[in-house]
PDB file of C-alpha atoms in Angstrom:
ATOM      1  CA  MET A  21     108.749  63.518  71.988  1.00 49.00           C
ATOM      2  CA  LEU A  22     111.577  65.985  71.524  1.00 48.00           C
ATOM      3  CA  PRO A  23     113.437  66.405  68.218  1.00 49.00           C
ATOM      4  CA  MET A  24     116.696  64.526  67.751  1.00 51.00           C
ATOM      5  CA  ILE A  25     119.594  66.798  68.739  1.00 59.00           C
ATOM      6  CA  ASP A  26     123.131  65.648  67.954  1.00 71.00           C
ATOM      7  CA  GLY A  27     121.856  62.110  67.416  1.00 83.00           C
ATOM      8  CA  VAL A  28     119.943  61.910  70.714  1.00 89.00           C
ATOM      9  CA  ARG A  29     116.218  62.105  71.447  1.00 91.00           C
ATOM     10  CA  LEU A  30     114.542  61.850  74.862  1.00 93.00           C
ATOM     11  CA  ALA A  31     110.897  60.992  75.529  1.00 93.00           C
ATOM     12  CA  ARG A  32     108.806  60.193  78.587  1.00 95.00           C
ATOM     13  CA  CYS A  33     108.033  56.497  78.399  1.00 95.00           C
ATOM     14  CA  VAL A  34     104.414  56.951  79.493  1.00 95.00           C
ATOM     15  CA  THR A  35     103.664  59.122  76.462  1.00 93.00           C
ATOM     16  CA  GLY A  36     106.152  57.659  73.981  1.00 91.00           C
ATOM     17  CA  ARG A  37     106.377  54.500  71.935  1.00 92.00           C
ATOM     18  CA  LEU A  38     107.141  52.364  75.026  1.00 94.00           C
ATOM     19  CA  ARG A  39     103.974  53.344  76.932  1.00 92.00           C
ATOM     20  CA  GLU A  40     102.442  49.881  76.523  1.00 90.00           C
ATOM     21  CA  ALA A  41     105.660  47.862  76.321  1.00 91.00           C
ATOM     22  CA  TYR A  42     106.236  47.671  80.094  1.00 89.00           C
ATOM     23  CA  PRO A  43     104.757  49.182  83.299  1.00 91.00           C
ATOM     24  CA  ALA A  44     106.316  52.616  82.755  1.00 92.00           C
ATOM     25  CA  GLY A  45     106.639  55.069  85.624  1.00 92.00           C
ATOM     26  CA  ALA A  46     105.562  58.694  85.229  1.00 94.00           C
ATOM     27  CA  HIS A  47     109.168  59.916  85.222  1.00 94.00           C
ATOM     28  CA  ASP A  48     110.794  57.114  83.202  1.00 95.00           C
ATOM     29  CA  VAL A  49     112.706  58.465  80.199  1.00 96.00           C
ATOM     30  CA  GLU A  50     113.555  56.726  76.947  1.00 96.00           C
ATOM     31  CA  VAL A  51     116.847  57.732  75.379  1.00 96.00           C
ATOM     32  CA  MET A  52     117.084  57.121  71.644  1.00 94.00           C
ATOM     33  CA  ILE A  53     120.527  57.328  70.071  1.00 93.00           C
ATOM     34  CA  SER A  54     121.159  57.494  66.347  1.00 93.00           C
ATOM     35  CA  PRO A  55     122.134  54.123  64.851  1.00 91.00           C
ATOM     36  CA  ALA A  56     125.264  55.856  63.535  1.00 91.00           C
ATOM     37  CA  CYS A  57     126.539  56.182  67.117  1.00 90.00           C
ATOM     38  CA  THR A  58     128.018  52.850  68.212  1.00 88.00           C
ATOM     39  CA  GLY A  59     130.639  51.291  70.434  1.00 93.00           C
ATOM     40  CA  GLU A  60     132.594  53.426  72.890  1.00 93.00           C
ATOM     41  CA  ALA A  61     130.997  56.641  71.587  1.00 93.00           C
ATOM     42  CA  MET A  62     127.539  55.254  72.411  1.00 95.00           C
ATOM     43  CA  THR A  63     128.764  54.111  75.834  1.00 95.00           C
ATOM     44  CA  ARG A  64     130.156  57.565  76.693  1.00 94.00           C
ATOM     45  CA  LEU A  65     127.021  59.281  75.431  1.00 93.00           C
ATOM     46  CA  LEU A  66     124.722  57.011  77.464  1.00 95.00           C
ATOM     47  CA  ARG A  67     126.783  57.596  80.628  1.00 94.00           C
ATOM     48  CA  ASP A  68     126.611  61.371  80.160  1.00 93.00           C
ATOM     49  CA  ILE A  69     122.881  61.302  79.390  1.00 93.00           C
ATOM     50  CA  ALA A  70     122.120  59.064  82.389  1.00 94.00           C
ATOM     51  CA  ASP A  71     123.947  61.439  84.723  1.00 92.00           C
ATOM     52  CA  ALA A  72     122.228  64.489  83.212  1.00 92.00           C
ATOM     53  CA  VAL A  73     118.711  63.018  83.299  1.00 93.00           C
ATOM     54  CA  ILE A  74     119.017  61.759  86.889  1.00 90.00           C
ATOM     55  CA  THR A  75     120.352  65.175  87.958  1.00 91.00           C
ATOM     56  CA  ALA A  76     117.619  67.063  86.089  1.00 92.00           C
ATOM     57  CA  ASP A  77     114.794  64.812  87.318  1.00 92.00           C
ATOM     58  CA  PRO A  78     115.616  63.122  90.634  1.00 90.00           C
ATOM     59  CA  ARG A  79     112.249  61.312  90.484  1.00 92.00           C
ATOM     60  CA  CYS A  80     113.270  59.429  87.313  1.00 92.00           C
ATOM     61  CA  ARG A  81     113.283  55.741  88.267  1.00 91.00           C
ATOM     62  CA  ARG A  82     114.429  54.366  84.922  1.00 93.00           C
ATOM     63  CA  LEU A  83     116.320  55.577  81.926  1.00 95.00           C
ATOM     64  CA  VAL A  84     115.432  53.170  79.116  1.00 97.00           C
ATOM     65  CA  CYS A  85     117.529  52.460  76.037  1.00 97.00           C
ATOM     66  CA  ALA A  86     115.681  50.379  73.434  1.00 96.00           C
ATOM     67  CA  VAL A  87     117.872  48.685  70.838  1.00 96.00           C
ATOM     68  CA  PRO A  88     116.946  46.325  68.017  1.00 96.00           C
ATOM     69  CA  GLU A  89     116.614  42.809  69.393  1.00 96.00           C
ATOM     70  CA  GLY A  90     119.743  40.847  68.559  1.00 94.00           C
ATOM     71  CA  ASP A  91     121.968  43.921  68.093  1.00 96.00           C
ATOM     72  CA  LEU A  92     124.691  42.645  70.409  1.00 96.00           C
ATOM     73  CA  GLY A  93     126.988  45.605  69.719  1.00 96.00           C
ATOM     74  CA  ARG A  94     124.425  48.155  70.933  1.00 96.00           C
ATOM     75  CA  VAL A  95     123.506  45.923  73.890  1.00 97.00           C
ATOM     76  CA  ALA A  96     127.183  45.702  74.867  1.00 97.00           C
ATOM     77  CA  ALA A  97     127.625  49.480  74.528  1.00 97.00           C
ATOM     78  CA  ALA A  98     124.615  50.114  76.790  1.00 97.00           C
ATOM     79  CA  GLU A  99     125.767  47.518  79.329  1.00 97.00           C
ATOM     80  CA  SER A 100     129.206  49.168  79.411  1.00 96.00           C
ATOM     81  CA  ALA A 101     127.413  52.409  80.313  1.00 96.00           C
ATOM     82  CA  GLY A 102     125.773  50.775  83.340  1.00 95.00           C
ATOM     83  CA  PHE A 103     122.487  49.734  81.725  1.00 97.00           C
ATOM     84  CA  ARG A 104     121.147  46.209  82.192  1.00 95.00           C
ATOM     85  CA  HIS A 105     118.997  44.129  79.867  1.00 96.00           C
ATOM     86  CA  VAL A 106     115.492  43.749  81.269  1.00 95.00           C
ATOM     87  CA  VAL A 107     113.140  42.443  78.593  1.00 95.00           C
ATOM     88  CA  ASP A 108     112.569  42.009  74.873  1.00 96.00           C
ATOM     89  CA  VAL A 109     109.352  43.571  73.563  1.00 96.00           C
ATOM     90  CA  ASP A 110     107.376  43.604  70.332  1.00 94.00           C
ATOM     91  CA  LEU A 111     106.174  46.954  69.043  1.00 93.00           C
ATOM     92  CA  PRO A 112     104.340  47.468  65.764  1.00 92.00           C
ATOM     93  CA  GLY A 113     106.947  46.773  63.108  1.00 92.00           C
ATOM     94  CA  GLU A 114     109.920  46.225  65.424  1.00 93.00           C
ATOM     95  CA  GLN A 115     111.304  43.962  68.116  1.00 96.00           C
ATOM     96  CA  LEU A 116     113.388  45.681  70.763  1.00 96.00           C
ATOM     97  CA  SER A 117     115.566  44.808  73.721  1.00 97.00           C
ATOM     98  CA  LEU A 118     114.993  47.197  76.628  1.00 97.00           C
ATOM     99  CA  LEU A 119     117.998  48.091  78.763  1.00 97.00           C
ATOM    100  CA  VAL A 120     117.593  50.251  81.853  1.00 96.00           C
ATOM    101  CA  HIS A 121     119.726  52.433  84.067  1.00 94.00           C
ATOM    102  CA  GLU A 122     118.313  53.003  87.548  1.00 87.00           C
ATOM    103  CA  PRO A 123     119.627  55.423  90.155  1.00 76.00           C
ATOM    104  CA  GLY A 124     120.972  54.063  93.428  1.00 68.00           C
ATOM    105  CA  TRP A 125     117.851  54.936  95.420  1.00 65.00           C
ATOM    106  CA  VAL A 126     115.868  52.519  93.217  1.00 64.00           C
ATOM    107  CA  THR A 127     118.260  49.585  93.447  1.00 63.00           C
ATOM    108  CA  ARG A 128     119.429  50.033  97.049  1.00 66.00           C
ATOM    109  CA  THR A 129     118.203  47.305  99.384  1.00 64.00           C
ATOM    110  CA  ASP A 130     118.172  47.011 103.137  1.00 61.00           C
ATOM    111  CA  MET A 131     120.136  43.866 103.922  1.00 61.00           C
ATOM    112  CA  ASP A 132     118.715  43.746 107.483  1.00 66.00           C
ATOM    113  CA  LEU A 133     116.006  41.172 106.776  1.00 66.00           C
ATOM    114  CA  ASP A 134     114.557  41.612 110.276  1.00 71.00           C
ATOM    115  CA  HIS A 135     113.942  45.327 109.704  1.00 67.00           C
ATOM    116  CA  VAL A 136     110.408  46.223 108.683  1.00 70.00           C
ATOM    117  CA  PRO A 137     110.357  49.491 106.688  1.00 63.00           C
ATOM    118  CA  GLY A 138     108.567  52.245 108.551  1.00 64.00           C
ATOM    119  CA  SER A 139     109.003  50.654 111.966  1.00 63.00           C
TER     120      SER A 139
END
């Protein structure tokens, strides 16, 4: 895990505190933002971080923002930044809501239901 710089810390999910919370991919990144950063400031920061992480590591499938379960203000700020709530998890000593941002190549679907990939 990297030190917190300007209220932000990034960690690979497979080696960080979320490693057993969900089926983390090798390039998934958790973004931790200081509790002092809220509202529109948190939204702007998450947007900027998401863009930077996806640019720096094109293989990143998920950027994960974990907020205290029930913290509707932080959930709303993350959702405004393009994150979506996925699951609530229990970690030792804390309950968190996981919100994820996924790049387009992860969420894109082929609407041609008769097309078999690779054919």
